[in-house]
Short mmCIF file of C-alpha atoms in Angstrom, two decimals:
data_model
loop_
_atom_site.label_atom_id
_atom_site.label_comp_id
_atom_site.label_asym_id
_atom_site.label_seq_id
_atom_site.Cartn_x
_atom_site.Cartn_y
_atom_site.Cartn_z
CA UNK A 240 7.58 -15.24 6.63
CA UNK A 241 4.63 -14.51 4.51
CA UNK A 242 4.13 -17.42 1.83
CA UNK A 243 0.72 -17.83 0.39
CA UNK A 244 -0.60 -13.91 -0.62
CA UNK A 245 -3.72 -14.93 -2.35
CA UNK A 246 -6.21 -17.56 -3.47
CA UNK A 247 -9.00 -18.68 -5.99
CA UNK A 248 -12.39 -18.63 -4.97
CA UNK A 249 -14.96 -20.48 -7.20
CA UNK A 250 -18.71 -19.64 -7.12
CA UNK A 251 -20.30 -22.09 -4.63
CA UNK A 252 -23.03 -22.84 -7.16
CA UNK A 253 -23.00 -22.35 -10.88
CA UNK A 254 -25.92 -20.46 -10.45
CA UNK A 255 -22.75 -17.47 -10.13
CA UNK A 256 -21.75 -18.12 -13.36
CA UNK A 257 -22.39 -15.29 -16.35
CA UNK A 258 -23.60 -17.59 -18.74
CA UNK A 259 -21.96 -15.36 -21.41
CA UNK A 260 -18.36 -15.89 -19.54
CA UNK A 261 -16.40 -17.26 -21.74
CA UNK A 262 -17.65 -15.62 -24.58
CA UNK A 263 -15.98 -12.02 -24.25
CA UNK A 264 -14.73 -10.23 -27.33
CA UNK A 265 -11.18 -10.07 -28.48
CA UNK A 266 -11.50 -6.44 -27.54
CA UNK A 267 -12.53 -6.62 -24.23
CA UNK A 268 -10.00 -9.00 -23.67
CA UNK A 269 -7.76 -6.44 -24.51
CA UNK A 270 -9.15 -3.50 -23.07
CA UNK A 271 -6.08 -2.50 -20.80
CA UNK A 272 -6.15 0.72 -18.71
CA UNK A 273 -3.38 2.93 -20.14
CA UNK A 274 -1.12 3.92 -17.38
CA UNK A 275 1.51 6.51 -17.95
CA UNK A 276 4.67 6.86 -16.06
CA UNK A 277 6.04 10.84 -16.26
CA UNK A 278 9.56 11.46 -14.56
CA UNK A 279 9.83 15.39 -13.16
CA UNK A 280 13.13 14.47 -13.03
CA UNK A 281 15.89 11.83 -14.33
CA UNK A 282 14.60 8.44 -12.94
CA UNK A 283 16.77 7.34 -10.57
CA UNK A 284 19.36 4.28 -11.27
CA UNK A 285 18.57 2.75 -7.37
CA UNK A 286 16.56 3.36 -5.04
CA UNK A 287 17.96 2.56 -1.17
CA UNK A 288 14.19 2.23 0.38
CA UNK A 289 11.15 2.49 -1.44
CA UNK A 290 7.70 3.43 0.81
CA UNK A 291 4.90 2.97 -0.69
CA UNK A 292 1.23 4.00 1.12
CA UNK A 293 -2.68 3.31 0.56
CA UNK A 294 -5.35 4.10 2.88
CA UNK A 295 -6.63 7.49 2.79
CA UNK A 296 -6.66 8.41 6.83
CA UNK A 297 -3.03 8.15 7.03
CA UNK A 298 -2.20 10.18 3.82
CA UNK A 299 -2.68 13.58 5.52
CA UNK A 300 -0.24 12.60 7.93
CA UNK A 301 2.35 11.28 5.82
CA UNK A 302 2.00 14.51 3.73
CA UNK A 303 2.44 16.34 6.56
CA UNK A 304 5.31 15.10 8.63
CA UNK A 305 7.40 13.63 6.03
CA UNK A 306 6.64 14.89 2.62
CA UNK A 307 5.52 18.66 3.14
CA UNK A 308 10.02 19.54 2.02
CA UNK A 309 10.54 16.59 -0.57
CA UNK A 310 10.61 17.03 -3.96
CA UNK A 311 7.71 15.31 -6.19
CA UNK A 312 9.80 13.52 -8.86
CA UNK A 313 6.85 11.38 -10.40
CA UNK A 314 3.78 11.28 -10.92
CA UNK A 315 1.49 8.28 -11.95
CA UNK A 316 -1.50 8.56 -14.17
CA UNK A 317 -4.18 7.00 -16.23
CA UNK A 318 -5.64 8.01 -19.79
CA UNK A 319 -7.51 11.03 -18.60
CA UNK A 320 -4.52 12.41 -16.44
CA UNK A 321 -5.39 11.16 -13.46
CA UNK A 322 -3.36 10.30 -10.62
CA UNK A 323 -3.50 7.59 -9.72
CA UNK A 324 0.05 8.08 -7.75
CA UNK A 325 2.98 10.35 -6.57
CA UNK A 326 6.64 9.80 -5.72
CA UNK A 327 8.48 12.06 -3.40
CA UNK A 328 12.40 11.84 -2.95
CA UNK A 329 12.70 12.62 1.13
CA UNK A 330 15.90 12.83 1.18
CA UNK A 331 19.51 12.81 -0.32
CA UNK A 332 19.70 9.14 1.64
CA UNK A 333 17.68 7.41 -1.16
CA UNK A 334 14.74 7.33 0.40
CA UNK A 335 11.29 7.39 -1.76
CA UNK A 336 7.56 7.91 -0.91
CA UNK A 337 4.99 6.80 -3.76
CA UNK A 338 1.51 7.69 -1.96
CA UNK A 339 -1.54 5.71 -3.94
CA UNK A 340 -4.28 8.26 -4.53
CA UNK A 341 -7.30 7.93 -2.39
CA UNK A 342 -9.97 7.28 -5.70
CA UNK A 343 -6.98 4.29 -6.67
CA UNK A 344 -9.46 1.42 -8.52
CA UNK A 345 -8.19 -1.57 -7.05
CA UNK A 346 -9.50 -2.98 -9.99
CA UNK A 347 -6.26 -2.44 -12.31
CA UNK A 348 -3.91 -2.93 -9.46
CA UNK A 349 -2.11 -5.64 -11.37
CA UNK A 350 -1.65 -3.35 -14.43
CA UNK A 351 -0.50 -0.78 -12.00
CA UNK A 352 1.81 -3.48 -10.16
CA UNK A 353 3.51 -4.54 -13.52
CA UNK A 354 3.27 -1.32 -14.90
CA UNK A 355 5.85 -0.01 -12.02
CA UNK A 356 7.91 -3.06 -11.62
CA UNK A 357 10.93 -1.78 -13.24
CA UNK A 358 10.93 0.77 -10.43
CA UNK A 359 10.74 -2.19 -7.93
CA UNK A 360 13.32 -3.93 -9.48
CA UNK A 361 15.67 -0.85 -8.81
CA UNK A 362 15.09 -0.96 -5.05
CA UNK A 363 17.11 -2.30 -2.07
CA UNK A 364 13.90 -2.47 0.62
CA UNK A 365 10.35 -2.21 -0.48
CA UNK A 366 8.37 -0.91 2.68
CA UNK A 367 4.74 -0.78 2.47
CA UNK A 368 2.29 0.20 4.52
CA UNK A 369 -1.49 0.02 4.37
CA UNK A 370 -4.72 0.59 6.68
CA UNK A 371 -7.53 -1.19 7.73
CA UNK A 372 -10.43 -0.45 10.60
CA UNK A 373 -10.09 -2.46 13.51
CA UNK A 374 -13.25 -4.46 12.35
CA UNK A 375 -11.31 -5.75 9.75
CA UNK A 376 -9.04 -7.46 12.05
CA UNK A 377 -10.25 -11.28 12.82
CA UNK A 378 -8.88 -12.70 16.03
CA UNK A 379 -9.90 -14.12 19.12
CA UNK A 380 -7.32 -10.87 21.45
CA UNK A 381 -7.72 -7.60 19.52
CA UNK A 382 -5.67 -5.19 21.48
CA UNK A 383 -7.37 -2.76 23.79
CA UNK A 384 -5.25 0.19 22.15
CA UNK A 385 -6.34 3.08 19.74
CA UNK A 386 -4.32 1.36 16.89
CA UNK A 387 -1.55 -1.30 16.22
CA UNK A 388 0.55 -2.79 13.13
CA UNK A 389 0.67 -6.45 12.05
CA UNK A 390 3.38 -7.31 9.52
CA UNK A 391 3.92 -9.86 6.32
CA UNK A 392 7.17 -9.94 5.04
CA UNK A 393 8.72 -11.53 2.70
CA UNK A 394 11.20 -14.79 2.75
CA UNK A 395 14.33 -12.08 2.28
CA UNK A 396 12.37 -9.05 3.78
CA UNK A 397 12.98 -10.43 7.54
CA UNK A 398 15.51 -8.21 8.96
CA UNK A 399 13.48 -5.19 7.17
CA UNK A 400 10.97 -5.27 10.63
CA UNK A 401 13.36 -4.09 14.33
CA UNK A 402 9.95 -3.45 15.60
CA UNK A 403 6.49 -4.32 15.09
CA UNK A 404 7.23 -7.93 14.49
CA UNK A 405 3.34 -9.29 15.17
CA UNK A 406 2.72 -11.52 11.79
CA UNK A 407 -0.59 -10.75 10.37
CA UNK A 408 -2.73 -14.03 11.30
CA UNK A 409 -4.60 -16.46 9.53
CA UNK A 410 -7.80 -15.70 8.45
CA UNK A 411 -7.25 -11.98 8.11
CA UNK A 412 -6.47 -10.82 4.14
CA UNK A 413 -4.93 -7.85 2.79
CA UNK A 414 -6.04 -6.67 -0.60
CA UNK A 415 -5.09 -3.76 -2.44
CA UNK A 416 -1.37 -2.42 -3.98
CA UNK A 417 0.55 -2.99 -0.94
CA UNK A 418 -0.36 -6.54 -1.00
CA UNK A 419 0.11 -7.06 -4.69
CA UNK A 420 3.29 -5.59 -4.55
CA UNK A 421 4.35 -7.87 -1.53
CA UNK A 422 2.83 -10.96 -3.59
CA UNK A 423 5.29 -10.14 -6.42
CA UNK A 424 8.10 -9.03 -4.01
CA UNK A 425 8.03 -12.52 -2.77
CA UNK A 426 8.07 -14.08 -6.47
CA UNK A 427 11.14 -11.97 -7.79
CA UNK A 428 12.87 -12.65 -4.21
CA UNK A 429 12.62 -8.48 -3.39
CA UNK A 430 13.43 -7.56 0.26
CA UNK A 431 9.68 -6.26 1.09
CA UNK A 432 7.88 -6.10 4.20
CA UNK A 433 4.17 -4.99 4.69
CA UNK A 434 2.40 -3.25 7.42
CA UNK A 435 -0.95 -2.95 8.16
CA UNK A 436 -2.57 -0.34 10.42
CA UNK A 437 -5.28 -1.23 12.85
CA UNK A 438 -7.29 1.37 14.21
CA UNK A 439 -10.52 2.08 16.00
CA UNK A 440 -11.57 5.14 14.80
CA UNK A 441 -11.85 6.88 11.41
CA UNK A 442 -9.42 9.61 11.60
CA UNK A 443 -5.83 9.62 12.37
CA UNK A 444 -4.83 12.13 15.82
CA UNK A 445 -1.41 11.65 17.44
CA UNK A 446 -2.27 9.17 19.90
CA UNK A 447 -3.43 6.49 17.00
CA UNK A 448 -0.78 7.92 14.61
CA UNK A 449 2.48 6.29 17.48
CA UNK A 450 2.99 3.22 15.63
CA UNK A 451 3.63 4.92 12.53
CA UNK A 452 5.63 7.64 13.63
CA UNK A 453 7.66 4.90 14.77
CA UNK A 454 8.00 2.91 12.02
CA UNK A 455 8.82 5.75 9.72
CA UNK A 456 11.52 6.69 12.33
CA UNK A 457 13.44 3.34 11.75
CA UNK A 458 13.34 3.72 8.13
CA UNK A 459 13.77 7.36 7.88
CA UNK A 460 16.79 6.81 10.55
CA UNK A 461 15.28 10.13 12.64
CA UNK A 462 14.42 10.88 15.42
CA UNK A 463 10.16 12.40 15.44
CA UNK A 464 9.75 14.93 18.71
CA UNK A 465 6.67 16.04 19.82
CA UNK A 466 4.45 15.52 17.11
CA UNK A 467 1.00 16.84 17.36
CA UNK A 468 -1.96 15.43 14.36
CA UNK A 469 -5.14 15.87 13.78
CA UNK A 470 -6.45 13.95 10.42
CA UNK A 471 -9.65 14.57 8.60
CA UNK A 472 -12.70 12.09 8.43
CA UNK A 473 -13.17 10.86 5.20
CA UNK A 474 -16.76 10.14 6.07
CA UNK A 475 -17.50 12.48 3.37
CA UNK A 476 -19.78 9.82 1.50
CA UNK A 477 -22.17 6.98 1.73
CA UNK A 478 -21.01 3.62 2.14
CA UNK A 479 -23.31 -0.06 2.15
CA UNK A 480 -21.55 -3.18 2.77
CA UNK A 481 -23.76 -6.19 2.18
#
């Protein structure tokens, strides 16, 4: 069971302070992105499971092999109408896709988290599903495979996971939608459970894809034959990490 999503972090010195800090405007204070919610279709009164995805490498797929017949129903934008997010209805079994756009600023994830939460609150399961390169993953036996899932779930989100049941460990952290969504999952006592893709390469092929065709088999309830992926790099840009 997942129970601490989060913590503070004070500047080690108060060198790291802005000495102007606590002297913003009443403006800025309430400068809020605007985020508009626009239904294609009537809203739906419940949803039975809710899948929601971030990470750009496994977006092609997911368009691909689950998405390519459902019906868009929603889309998710900011002030400039942008999306920032889509919601697909798979199937006539209640089952929903919201896919986070690839440019999503995790910045106003908790406007877009609270924005969305009467959606949430209409859900049965909240599945989520997020990616990280393998040298994200801290630990001292990193499987020798192309990828693999660690979970969180939360305290009523256990018997969400038949598979896959390999808790994310201590010290690794999860940042993004997916985990703010499982942080308030856990608050409002939501049945939620969050995976995280590990894999050692930059684009998704069918071999690195397994674990997720498998998850998305249990919650789809079907059965994925002979699937055969190729994803695109999205090494398409520059990128320093200091």
């Amino acid at each position: 069971m997942a129970t601490y999503f989060g913590e503070v972090v004070f500047p080690s010195s108060r060198a790291f302070w802005d000495e102007y800090e606590g002297e913003e405007s009443i403006d800025e204070l309430q400068d809020e992105p605007h985020i508009n919610i626009i239904w294609l279709k009537d809203k739906p009164t419940s949803m039975k499971k809710f899948v929601l995805v971030e990470g750009e490498i496994i977006i092609d797929f997911l368009k691909e092999f689950l998405c390519h017949d459902s019906e868009k129903i929603c889309a998710i934008q900011n002030e400039y109408n942008k999306e920032l997010a889509v919601i697909y209805q798979v199937n006539e079994e209640d089952l929903y896709i919201c896919i986070i756009a690839p440019s999503f600023d995790t910045k106003i994830a908790g406007d877009f988290i609270i924005k969305i939460s009467d959606i949430l609150s209409i859900c049965k399961s909240i599945y989520l599903i997020s990616w990280r390169h393998v040298s994200h993953y801290k630990s001292a036996n990193i499987p020798a495979v192309p990828s693999f899932l660690r979970c969180l779930y939360t305290k009523s989100g256990n018997n969400l996971c038949k598979s896959h049941k390999e808790l994310l460990e201590q010290p690794n952290i999860i940042y993004g939608v997916a985990a703010g969504i499982l942080s308030y999952a856990q608050m409002m006592d939501f049945q939620s459970v969050l995976y995280v893709l590990y894999t050692d390469t930059f684009v998704l092929d069918s071999i690195a894809a397994k674990p997720l065709i498998e998850i998305f088999a249990e919650i789809s309830n079907q059965i994925l034959h002979n699937i055969s992926f190729a994803g695109k790099s999205f090494f398409n840009k520059g990128n320093l990490y200091m």
